[in-house]
mmCIF file of C-alpha atoms in Angstrom:
data_model
loop_
_atom_site.group_PDB
_atom_site.id
_atom_site.type_symbol
_atom_site.label_atom_id
_atom_site.label_comp_id
_atom_site.label_asym_id
_atom_site.label_seq_id
_atom_site.Cartn_x
_atom_site.Cartn_y
_atom_site.Cartn_z
ATOM 1 C CA MET I 26 115.731 87.838 125.778
ATOM 2 C CA ASN I 27 114.023 84.600 124.744
ATOM 3 C CA PHE I 28 115.255 83.293 121.392
ATOM 4 C CA GLU I 29 112.927 80.284 121.368
ATOM 5 C CA PHE I 30 109.926 80.183 119.055
ATOM 6 C CA SER I 31 106.534 79.166 120.377
ATOM 7 C CA GLU I 32 104.910 75.928 119.303
ATOM 8 C CA GLU I 33 102.460 77.885 117.146
ATOM 9 C CA GLN I 34 105.253 79.821 115.439
ATOM 10 C CA LEU I 35 107.113 76.610 114.682
ATOM 11 C CA MET I 36 103.947 75.053 113.239
ATOM 12 C CA ILE I 37 103.449 78.041 110.931
ATOM 13 C CA GLN I 38 107.092 77.891 109.859
ATOM 14 C CA GLN I 39 106.773 74.177 109.141
ATOM 15 C CA ALA I 40 103.555 74.627 107.174
ATOM 16 C CA ALA I 41 105.223 77.237 104.960
ATOM 17 C CA ARG I 42 108.322 75.068 104.539
ATOM 18 C CA ASP I 43 106.288 71.996 103.638
ATOM 19 C CA TYR I 44 104.256 73.834 101.023
ATOM 20 C CA ALA I 45 107.289 75.520 99.489
ATOM 21 C CA GLN I 46 109.411 72.355 99.334
ATOM 22 C CA ARG I 47 106.555 70.129 98.197
ATOM 23 C CA GLU I 48 104.463 72.338 95.863
ATOM 24 C CA LEU I 49 106.140 75.629 94.919
ATOM 25 C CA ILE I 50 109.290 73.823 93.832
ATOM 26 C CA LYS I 51 107.449 71.762 91.201
ATOM 27 C CA ASP I 52 106.870 74.511 88.646
ATOM 28 C CA VAL I 53 108.989 77.406 89.898
ATOM 29 C CA ILE I 54 111.469 77.225 87.006
ATOM 30 C CA GLU I 55 108.729 77.003 84.386
ATOM 31 C CA ARG I 56 106.852 79.941 85.911
ATOM 32 C CA ASP I 57 110.070 81.946 86.018
ATOM 33 C CA ASN I 58 110.886 81.124 82.388
ATOM 34 C CA HIS I 59 107.456 82.085 81.094
ATOM 35 C CA ALA I 60 106.455 84.753 83.651
ATOM 36 C CA ILE I 61 103.371 82.790 84.741
ATOM 37 C CA PHE I 62 101.414 84.106 87.727
ATOM 38 C CA PRO I 63 101.091 81.390 90.436
ATOM 39 C CA THR I 64 97.295 81.483 90.604
ATOM 40 C CA GLN I 65 96.768 78.018 92.073
ATOM 41 C CA HIS I 66 99.545 78.510 94.595
ATOM 42 C CA VAL I 67 98.033 81.781 95.791
ATOM 43 C CA LYS I 68 94.718 79.984 96.349
ATOM 44 C CA ALA I 69 96.499 77.267 98.308
ATOM 45 C CA LEU I 70 98.425 79.817 100.380
ATOM 46 C CA ALA I 71 95.132 81.556 101.135
ATOM 47 C CA GLU I 72 93.671 78.274 102.360
ATOM 48 C CA LEU I 73 96.698 77.913 104.643
ATOM 49 C CA GLY I 74 95.918 81.354 106.074
ATOM 50 C CA PHE I 75 98.986 83.118 104.676
ATOM 51 C CA MET I 76 97.279 86.001 102.848
ATOM 52 C CA GLY I 77 96.073 87.811 105.964
ATOM 53 C CA MET I 78 98.316 86.352 108.621
ATOM 54 C CA MET I 79 98.385 89.273 111.070
ATOM 55 C CA VAL I 80 94.792 90.429 110.565
ATOM 56 C CA SER I 81 92.368 89.874 113.417
ATOM 57 C CA PRO I 82 90.068 86.840 113.082
ATOM 58 C CA ASP I 83 87.237 89.379 113.395
ATOM 59 C CA TYR I 84 88.011 90.229 109.763
ATOM 60 C CA ASP I 85 88.770 86.676 108.612
ATOM 61 C CA GLY I 86 92.501 86.973 109.251
ATOM 62 C CA GLY I 87 94.868 84.549 110.921
ATOM 63 C CA GLY I 88 95.486 86.594 114.065
ATOM 64 C CA MET I 89 99.164 85.659 113.971
ATOM 65 C CA ASP I 90 102.118 87.735 115.144
ATOM 66 C CA ALA I 91 104.825 89.405 113.067
ATOM 67 C CA ILE I 92 107.414 86.778 113.997
ATOM 68 C CA SER I 93 105.209 84.043 112.517
ATOM 69 C CA TYR I 94 104.885 86.160 109.388
ATOM 70 C CA VAL I 95 108.674 86.535 109.125
ATOM 71 C CA LEU I 96 109.193 82.789 109.508
ATOM 72 C CA ALA I 97 106.614 81.979 106.831
ATOM 73 C CA VAL I 98 107.920 84.507 104.303
ATOM 74 C CA GLU I 99 111.479 83.233 104.737
ATOM 75 C CA GLU I 100 110.457 79.642 104.039
ATOM 76 C CA LEU I 101 108.455 80.566 100.940
ATOM 77 C CA SER I 102 111.297 82.759 99.656
ATOM 78 C CA LYS I 103 113.832 79.953 99.894
ATOM 79 C CA VAL I 104 112.020 78.397 96.951
ATOM 80 C CA ASP I 105 110.005 81.130 95.212
ATOM 81 C CA ALA I 106 110.308 84.837 95.955
ATOM 82 C CA SER I 107 107.663 85.630 93.347
ATOM 83 C CA ALA I 108 105.099 83.807 95.456
ATOM 84 C CA SER I 109 106.394 85.291 98.699
ATOM 85 C CA VAL I 110 106.157 88.881 97.436
ATOM 86 C CA ILE I 111 102.474 88.340 96.652
ATOM 87 C CA VAL I 112 102.000 87.240 100.257
ATOM 88 C CA SER I 113 104.141 90.118 101.535
ATOM 89 C CA VAL I 114 102.327 92.881 99.640
ATOM 90 C CA ASN I 115 98.900 91.582 100.566
ATOM 91 C CA ASN I 116 99.846 91.283 104.249
ATOM 92 C CA SER I 117 102.150 94.224 104.894
ATOM 93 C CA LEU I 118 101.068 96.951 102.503
ATOM 94 C CA VAL I 119 97.386 96.267 101.969
ATOM 95 C CA CYS I 120 95.820 94.377 104.881
ATOM 96 C CA TYR I 121 97.897 96.108 107.558
ATOM 97 C CA GLY I 122 97.065 99.569 106.246
ATOM 98 C CA LEU I 123 93.353 98.837 106.080
ATOM 99 C CA GLU I 124 93.167 97.254 109.516
ATOM 100 C CA LYS I 125 95.271 99.940 111.197
ATOM 101 C CA TYR I 126 93.836 103.032 109.523
ATOM 102 C CA GLY I 127 90.608 102.078 107.744
ATOM 103 C CA ASN I 128 87.152 102.642 109.194
ATOM 104 C CA GLU I 129 84.762 99.840 110.079
ATOM 105 C CA ALA I 130 82.841 99.989 106.799
ATOM 106 C CA GLN I 131 86.077 99.766 104.816
ATOM 107 C CA LYS I 132 87.253 96.833 106.873
ATOM 108 C CA GLN I 133 84.016 94.945 106.354
ATOM 109 C CA LYS I 134 83.883 95.599 102.611
ATOM 110 C CA TYR I 135 87.551 95.385 101.633
ATOM 111 C CA LEU I 136 89.708 93.966 104.414
ATOM 112 C CA ARG I 137 87.651 90.850 105.041
ATOM 113 C CA PRO I 138 87.986 89.339 101.514
ATOM 114 C CA LEU I 139 91.643 90.411 101.334
ATOM 115 C CA ALA I 140 92.558 88.821 104.656
ATOM 116 C CA SER I 141 90.831 85.569 103.731
ATOM 117 C CA GLY I 142 92.618 85.521 100.381
ATOM 118 C CA ASN I 143 89.396 85.542 98.392
ATOM 119 C CA LYS I 144 90.733 88.722 96.825
ATOM 120 C CA ILE I 145 94.217 90.158 96.355
ATOM 121 C CA GLY I 146 95.357 93.722 96.938
ATOM 122 C CA ALA I 147 97.988 96.036 95.459
ATOM 123 C CA PHE I 148 99.733 99.146 96.805
ATOM 124 C CA LEU I 149 100.085 102.006 94.316
ATOM 125 C CA LEU I 150 102.768 104.497 95.338
ATOM 126 C CA SER I 151 105.627 104.607 92.789
ATOM 127 C CA GLU I 152 105.309 106.743 89.667
ATOM 128 C CA PRO I 153 107.446 107.338 86.553
ATOM 129 C CA GLU I 154 108.954 110.406 88.266
ATOM 130 C CA ALA I 155 108.299 109.521 91.910
ATOM 131 C CA GLY I 156 110.200 106.415 92.959
ATOM 132 C CA SER I 157 112.505 106.947 95.908
ATOM 133 C CA ASP I 158 111.154 110.501 96.242
ATOM 134 C CA ALA I 159 107.621 109.553 97.245
ATOM 135 C CA THR I 160 106.762 113.185 98.038
ATOM 136 C CA SER I 161 106.695 114.048 94.321
ATOM 137 C CA GLN I 162 103.320 112.492 93.568
ATOM 138 C CA ARG I 163 101.844 113.601 90.232
ATOM 139 C CA THR I 164 98.787 111.365 90.233
ATOM 140 C CA THR I 165 95.951 113.674 91.242
ATOM 141 C CA ALA I 166 92.650 113.077 93.006
ATOM 142 C CA GLU I 167 90.468 116.131 92.406
ATOM 143 C CA ASP I 168 87.652 116.810 94.870
ATOM 144 C CA LYS I 169 84.307 116.642 93.054
ATOM 145 C CA GLY I 170 81.973 116.740 96.036
ATOM 146 C CA ASP I 171 81.088 113.191 96.977
ATOM 147 C CA TYR I 172 83.857 111.641 94.914
ATOM 148 C CA TYR I 173 87.443 112.194 93.716
ATOM 149 C CA LEU I 174 88.411 112.259 90.043
ATOM 150 C CA VAL I 175 91.743 110.470 89.661
ATOM 151 C CA ASN I 176 94.254 110.984 86.837
ATOM 152 C CA GLY I 177 97.833 109.792 86.561
ATOM 153 C CA THR I 178 100.135 106.795 86.229
ATOM 154 C CA LYS I 179 101.615 104.399 88.758
ATOM 155 C CA ASN I 180 104.696 102.270 88.026
ATOM 156 C CA TRP I 181 106.102 98.905 89.105
ATOM 157 C CA ILE I 182 102.890 97.754 90.774
ATOM 158 C CA THR I 183 103.060 94.243 92.229
ATOM 159 C CA ASN I 184 99.776 92.282 91.831
ATOM 160 C CA ALA I 185 98.495 94.995 89.453
ATOM 161 C CA ASN I 186 96.563 92.648 87.190
ATOM 162 C CA SER I 187 95.595 89.973 89.713
ATOM 163 C CA ALA I 188 94.422 92.398 92.417
ATOM 164 C CA SER I 189 90.836 93.501 92.785
ATOM 165 C CA THR I 190 91.574 96.199 95.385
ATOM 166 C CA TYR I 191 94.094 99.005 95.016
ATOM 167 C CA ILE I 192 95.431 101.189 97.811
ATOM 168 C CA LEU I 193 96.214 104.380 95.891
ATOM 169 C CA ILE I 194 98.414 107.251 97.046
ATOM 170 C CA ALA I 195 97.494 110.456 95.180
ATOM 171 C CA GLN I 196 97.862 114.211 95.432
ATOM 172 C CA THR I 197 94.664 116.037 96.473
ATOM 173 C CA ASN I 198 96.222 119.442 97.223
ATOM 174 C CA PRO I 199 99.479 120.089 95.305
ATOM 175 C CA SER I 200 100.035 123.428 97.083
ATOM 176 C CA LYS I 201 100.590 121.508 100.338
ATOM 177 C CA LYS I 202 103.144 119.151 98.733
ATOM 178 C CA HIS I 203 103.492 115.959 100.801
ATOM 179 C CA LYS I 204 100.908 117.233 103.286
ATOM 180 C CA GLY I 205 98.391 117.278 100.465
ATOM 181 C CA ILE I 206 98.746 113.576 99.628
ATOM 182 C CA THR I 207 95.756 111.311 100.313
ATOM 183 C CA ALA I 208 95.191 107.530 100.462
ATOM 184 C CA LEU I 209 92.233 106.019 98.609
ATOM 185 C CA ILE I 210 90.755 102.568 98.136
ATOM 186 C CA VAL I 211 90.115 101.985 94.434
ATOM 187 C CA GLU I 212 88.382 99.010 92.867
ATOM 188 C CA LYS I 213 90.428 97.691 89.949
ATOM 189 C CA ASP I 214 87.447 97.312 87.624
ATOM 190 C CA SER I 215 86.524 101.001 87.937
ATOM 191 C CA PRO I 216 85.974 102.663 84.529
ATOM 192 C CA GLY I 217 89.025 104.577 83.356
ATOM 193 C CA ILE I 218 91.694 102.208 84.701
ATOM 194 C CA THR I 219 94.031 100.596 82.171
ATOM 195 C CA LEU I 220 97.169 98.512 82.662
ATOM 196 C CA GLY I 221 100.460 98.661 80.820
ATOM 197 C CA PRO I 222 102.107 95.461 79.579
ATOM 198 C CA HIS I 223 103.488 92.891 81.975
ATOM 199 C CA GLU I 224 106.990 94.047 82.911
ATOM 200 C CA ASP I 225 109.689 91.745 81.535
ATOM 201 C CA LYS I 226 111.800 91.631 84.680
ATOM 202 C CA MET I 227 115.217 90.141 85.464
ATOM 203 C CA GLY I 228 113.859 88.307 88.523
ATOM 204 C CA MET I 229 110.568 87.738 90.373
ATOM 205 C CA ARG I 230 109.282 86.947 86.904
ATOM 206 C CA SER I 231 106.088 85.166 87.870
ATOM 207 C CA SER I 232 105.098 88.102 90.047
ATOM 208 C CA ASP I 233 102.485 90.256 88.329
ATOM 209 C CA THR I 234 104.004 93.709 87.688
ATOM 210 C CA HIS I 235 102.449 96.450 85.535
ATOM 211 C CA SER I 236 102.002 100.184 85.231
ATOM 212 C CA VAL I 237 98.487 101.365 86.096
ATOM 213 C CA MET I 238 96.950 104.350 84.308
ATOM 214 C CA PHE I 239 94.029 106.397 85.647
ATOM 215 C CA ASN I 240 91.922 108.485 83.268
ATOM 216 C CA ASP I 241 89.067 110.349 84.994
ATOM 217 C CA VAL I 242 88.474 107.507 87.459
ATOM 218 C CA LYS I 243 85.727 108.248 89.987
ATOM 219 C CA VAL I 244 86.515 107.169 93.553
ATOM 220 C CA PRO I 245 83.804 107.661 96.200
ATOM 221 C CA LYS I 246 84.881 109.798 99.133
ATOM 222 C CA VAL I 247 83.831 107.020 101.495
ATOM 223 C CA ASN I 248 86.874 105.158 100.111
ATOM 224 C CA ARG I 249 89.314 107.680 101.536
ATOM 225 C CA ILE I 250 91.549 106.233 104.268
ATOM 226 C CA GLY I 251 91.763 108.721 107.122
ATOM 227 C CA GLU I 252 91.581 112.446 106.538
ATOM 228 C CA GLU I 253 92.576 114.274 103.392
ATOM 229 C CA GLY I 254 96.325 114.904 103.528
ATOM 230 C CA PHE I 255 97.001 111.782 105.611
ATOM 231 C CA GLY I 256 98.231 109.787 102.606
ATOM 232 C CA PHE I 257 101.962 110.393 102.880
ATOM 233 C CA THR I 258 102.049 109.529 106.583
ATOM 234 C CA PHE I 259 99.904 106.485 105.830
ATOM 235 C CA ALA I 260 102.297 105.311 103.110
ATOM 236 C CA MET I 261 105.388 105.750 105.284
ATOM 237 C CA LYS I 262 103.815 103.890 108.218
ATOM 238 C CA VAL I 263 102.699 101.039 105.989
ATOM 239 C CA LEU I 264 106.131 100.778 104.383
ATOM 240 C CA GLU I 265 107.754 100.347 107.802
ATOM 241 C CA GLY I 266 105.980 97.011 108.091
ATOM 242 C CA GLY I 267 106.505 96.252 104.412
ATOM 243 C CA ARG I 268 110.251 96.424 104.934
ATOM 244 C CA ILE I 269 110.018 93.607 107.466
ATOM 245 C CA GLY I 270 108.397 91.487 104.771
ATOM 246 C CA ILE I 271 111.074 92.278 102.175
ATOM 247 C CA ALA I 272 113.840 91.747 104.742
ATOM 248 C CA SER I 273 112.310 88.323 105.446
ATOM 249 C CA GLN I 274 112.243 87.641 101.731
ATOM 250 C CA ALA I 275 115.909 88.579 101.431
ATOM 251 C CA VAL I 276 116.776 86.285 104.337
ATOM 252 C CA GLY I 277 114.874 83.493 102.629
ATOM 253 C CA LEU I 278 116.714 83.982 99.354
ATOM 254 C CA ALA I 279 120.046 83.959 101.170
ATOM 255 C CA SER I 280 119.249 80.972 103.380
ATOM 256 C CA GLY I 281 117.835 79.046 100.432
ATOM 257 C CA ALA I 282 121.021 79.700 98.469
ATOM 258 C CA LEU I 283 123.129 78.656 101.456
ATOM 259 C CA GLU I 284 121.215 75.390 101.818
ATOM 260 C CA ARG I 285 121.663 74.566 98.129
ATOM 261 C CA ALA I 286 125.339 75.522 98.135
ATOM 262 C CA THR I 287 126.002 73.391 101.223
ATOM 263 C CA ALA I 288 124.226 70.368 99.770
ATOM 264 C CA TYR I 289 126.106 70.733 96.481
ATOM 265 C CA ALA I 290 129.472 71.145 98.233
ATOM 266 C CA LYS I 291 128.898 67.868 100.102
ATOM 267 C CA GLU I 292 128.268 66.000 96.838
ATOM 268 C CA ARG I 293 130.547 67.580 94.244
ATOM 269 C CA LYS I 294 134.052 66.091 94.129
ATOM 270 C CA ALA I 295 137.266 67.752 93.020
ATOM 271 C CA PHE I 296 140.899 66.753 93.600
ATOM 272 C CA GLY I 297 139.869 63.471 95.179
ATOM 273 C CA THR I 298 137.356 64.686 97.767
ATOM 274 C CA VAL I 299 134.070 66.552 98.063
ATOM 275 C CA ILE I 300 134.620 70.282 97.654
ATOM 276 C CA ALA I 301 133.224 70.962 101.153
ATOM 277 C CA ASN I 302 136.505 69.555 102.446
ATOM 278 C CA HIS I 303 138.476 72.272 100.670
ATOM 279 C CA GLN I 304 139.061 75.237 102.941
ATOM 280 C CA ALA I 305 138.310 77.704 100.125
ATOM 281 C CA ILE I 306 134.758 76.356 99.948
ATOM 282 C CA ALA I 307 134.289 75.562 103.649
ATOM 283 C CA PHE I 308 135.204 79.121 104.634
ATOM 284 C CA LYS I 309 132.827 80.540 102.030
ATOM 285 C CA LEU I 310 130.010 78.505 103.563
ATOM 286 C CA ALA I 311 130.975 79.638 107.062
ATOM 287 C CA ASP I 312 130.961 83.314 106.039
ATOM 288 C CA MET I 313 127.611 82.868 104.302
ATOM 289 C CA ALA I 314 126.103 81.229 107.383
ATOM 290 C CA VAL I 315 127.226 84.042 109.693
ATOM 291 C CA LYS I 316 125.783 86.687 107.390
ATOM 292 C CA VAL I 317 122.460 84.882 107.004
ATOM 293 C CA GLU I 318 122.121 84.494 110.765
ATOM 294 C CA ASN I 319 122.878 88.182 111.334
ATOM 295 C CA ALA I 320 120.296 89.197 108.761
ATOM 296 C CA ARG I 321 117.718 86.856 110.249
ATOM 297 C CA ASN I 322 118.261 88.251 113.747
ATOM 298 C CA LEU I 323 117.840 91.848 112.549
ATOM 299 C CA CYS I 324 114.631 90.834 110.842
ATOM 300 C CA LEU I 325 113.281 89.015 113.880
ATOM 301 C CA LYS I 326 114.157 91.965 116.115
ATOM 302 C CA ALA I 327 112.108 94.311 113.916
ATOM 303 C CA ALA I 328 109.191 91.855 113.996
ATOM 304 C CA TRP I 329 109.498 91.481 117.777
ATOM 305 C CA LEU I 330 109.399 95.262 118.248
ATOM 306 C CA LYS I 331 106.274 95.412 116.117
ATOM 307 C CA ASP I 332 104.640 92.646 118.145
ATOM 308 C CA GLN I 333 105.498 94.500 121.361
ATOM 309 C CA GLY I 334 103.898 97.704 120.110
ATOM 310 C CA LYS I 335 107.254 99.478 120.169
ATOM 311 C CA PRO I 336 108.656 101.758 117.423
ATOM 312 C CA TYR I 337 110.165 99.549 114.741
ATOM 313 C CA GLY I 338 110.756 101.848 111.754
ATOM 314 C CA ILE I 339 114.515 102.127 112.169
ATOM 315 C CA ALA I 340 114.863 98.430 112.984
ATOM 316 C CA SER I 341 112.940 97.495 109.838
ATOM 317 C CA ALA I 342 115.113 99.827 107.736
ATOM 318 C CA MET I 343 118.257 98.240 109.214
ATOM 319 C CA ALA I 344 116.900 94.748 108.606
ATOM 320 C CA LYS I 345 115.996 95.491 105.011
ATOM 321 C CA VAL I 346 119.229 97.188 103.956
ATOM 322 C CA TYR I 347 121.413 94.539 105.585
ATOM 323 C CA ALA I 348 119.368 91.511 104.544
ATOM 324 C CA ALA I 349 119.132 92.746 100.948
ATOM 325 C CA ASP I 350 122.897 93.210 100.708
ATOM 326 C CA ILE I 351 123.468 89.793 102.270
ATOM 327 C CA ALA I 352 120.996 88.206 99.852
ATOM 328 C CA MET I 353 123.060 89.503 96.935
ATOM 329 C CA GLU I 354 126.353 88.420 98.499
ATOM 330 C CA VAL I 355 125.229 84.941 99.521
ATOM 331 C CA THR I 356 123.361 84.099 96.310
ATOM 332 C CA THR I 357 126.373 85.231 94.280
ATOM 333 C CA GLU I 358 128.665 83.006 96.352
ATOM 334 C CA ALA I 359 126.233 80.120 95.932
ATOM 335 C CA VAL I 360 126.527 80.468 92.161
ATOM 336 C CA GLN I 361 130.328 80.524 92.510
ATOM 337 C CA ILE I 362 130.347 77.349 94.609
ATOM 338 C CA HIS I 363 128.238 75.604 91.979
ATOM 339 C CA GLY I 364 130.677 76.659 89.269
ATOM 340 C CA GLY I 365 129.277 76.153 85.771
ATOM 341 C CA TYR I 366 126.232 74.386 87.166
ATOM 342 C CA GLY I 367 125.353 77.538 89.093
ATOM 343 C CA TYR I 368 124.940 79.364 85.807
ATOM 344 C CA VAL I 369 122.115 77.138 84.568
ATOM 345 C CA LYS I 370 118.495 77.172 85.676
ATOM 346 C CA GLU I 371 118.280 73.545 86.797
ATOM 347 C CA TYR I 372 120.230 74.243 89.997
ATOM 348 C CA HIS I 373 118.046 77.213 91.043
ATOM 349 C CA VAL I 374 120.822 79.402 92.447
ATOM 350 C CA GLU I 375 121.054 81.629 89.364
ATOM 351 C CA ARG I 376 117.362 82.455 89.834
ATOM 352 C CA LEU I 377 117.849 83.170 93.511
ATOM 353 C CA MET I 378 120.623 85.599 92.591
ATOM 354 C CA ARG I 379 118.406 87.382 90.057
ATOM 355 C CA GLU I 380 115.593 87.624 92.576
ATOM 356 C CA ALA I 381 117.898 88.880 95.343
ATOM 357 C CA LYS I 382 118.756 92.019 93.367
ATOM 358 C CA LEU I 383 115.222 93.352 93.630
ATOM 359 C CA THR I 384 115.301 93.323 97.423
ATOM 360 C CA GLN I 385 117.861 96.146 97.226
ATOM 361 C CA ILE I 386 115.445 98.183 95.116
ATOM 362 C CA TYR I 387 111.758 97.838 95.930
ATOM 363 C CA GLU I 388 109.808 99.089 98.960
ATOM 364 C CA GLY I 389 112.573 101.635 99.467
ATOM 365 C CA THR I 390 116.014 101.269 97.897
ATOM 366 C CA SER I 391 119.024 100.493 100.064
ATOM 367 C CA GLU I 392 120.018 104.139 99.709
ATOM 368 C CA VAL I 393 116.645 105.264 101.072
ATOM 369 C CA GLN I 394 117.041 102.932 104.056
ATOM 370 C CA LYS I 395 120.402 104.558 104.794
ATOM 371 C CA ILE I 396 118.783 107.999 104.625
ATOM 372 C CA ILE I 397 116.190 106.866 107.174
ATOM 373 C CA ILE I 398 118.810 105.368 109.500
ATOM 374 C CA SER I 399 121.255 108.274 109.239
ATOM 375 C CA ARG I 400 118.574 110.904 109.821
ATOM 376 C CA ASP I 401 117.544 109.115 112.986
ATOM 377 C CA LEU I 402 121.165 109.016 114.154
ATOM 378 C CA ILE I 403 121.771 112.691 113.406
ATOM 379 C CA LYS I 404 118.611 113.983 115.035
#
């Protein structure tokens, strides 16, 4: 197995690192404090080609591989996971689903502006009573001939206000349960769509998160992705790739915390020497480094399998559950190494810890990942 990155992959990684360390860092604390959406940064990331990285150039995408995507998301997440989740959702949940399962007309109308970053997308699956249990969809799309009439509420939607294109998962035939779920493309400015207030979150605060309410919203049937009843399968397939993105984000949070903790330990003095010379701290750093590297390798393996056209669902579940747990462990240790300074915003690690928690929750909780992995083992 070749563990070396190609020249192109290294260039993409460097471009993401340079932008994160030079630009995202400037206002990340202010945006976190005031829950400000990073509009200008999203435009800049689009210009760098990061909003549709794996989409074919035929649809204005970057034509990059999944490993390049993983490397870029990690670098962005070291500094600002709120920005990286915008990139992740647009790439993994929206663009991938449209390119893989949409028809040509849908790709031309919706995928092209999303892949170029001229527009942003959102993925609408979770509901007030359908989080981990995605089969219990209560949002309905009633067949009205040449259109569907949509009613219901979606929760915890990333990019809800900033997006112009929604990928909606709704129930079209409740008697068929999950086999009656359908995927639809919905334009955000459609009459009947209203948003709840911006969620006041613990972390990822400059990410745009709202509930979305549908009241007799008309969606043309030409906006259906695949056949009626394909929606649940569509959502599960899309989430397999989404988990690679969140695993990459978790690795970035952990590696960013490790870098900051290491730098601090080499500067901070206690008992006559820098604290990195104390075994209690040195061994913490060593343990953190091993865990980050393990998480990164799981993530890269899942991306490699995807690039090779091999099944990657279990690998992505393993990468996400492990990387998310490691992100929490490593960011918490980074705060501990910083001592009192780790508890204030100026040193960044307290924010990284707050952001790490969400990686254990969204795009499938850690418990859901274990269900997926264990079911595969048992069968």
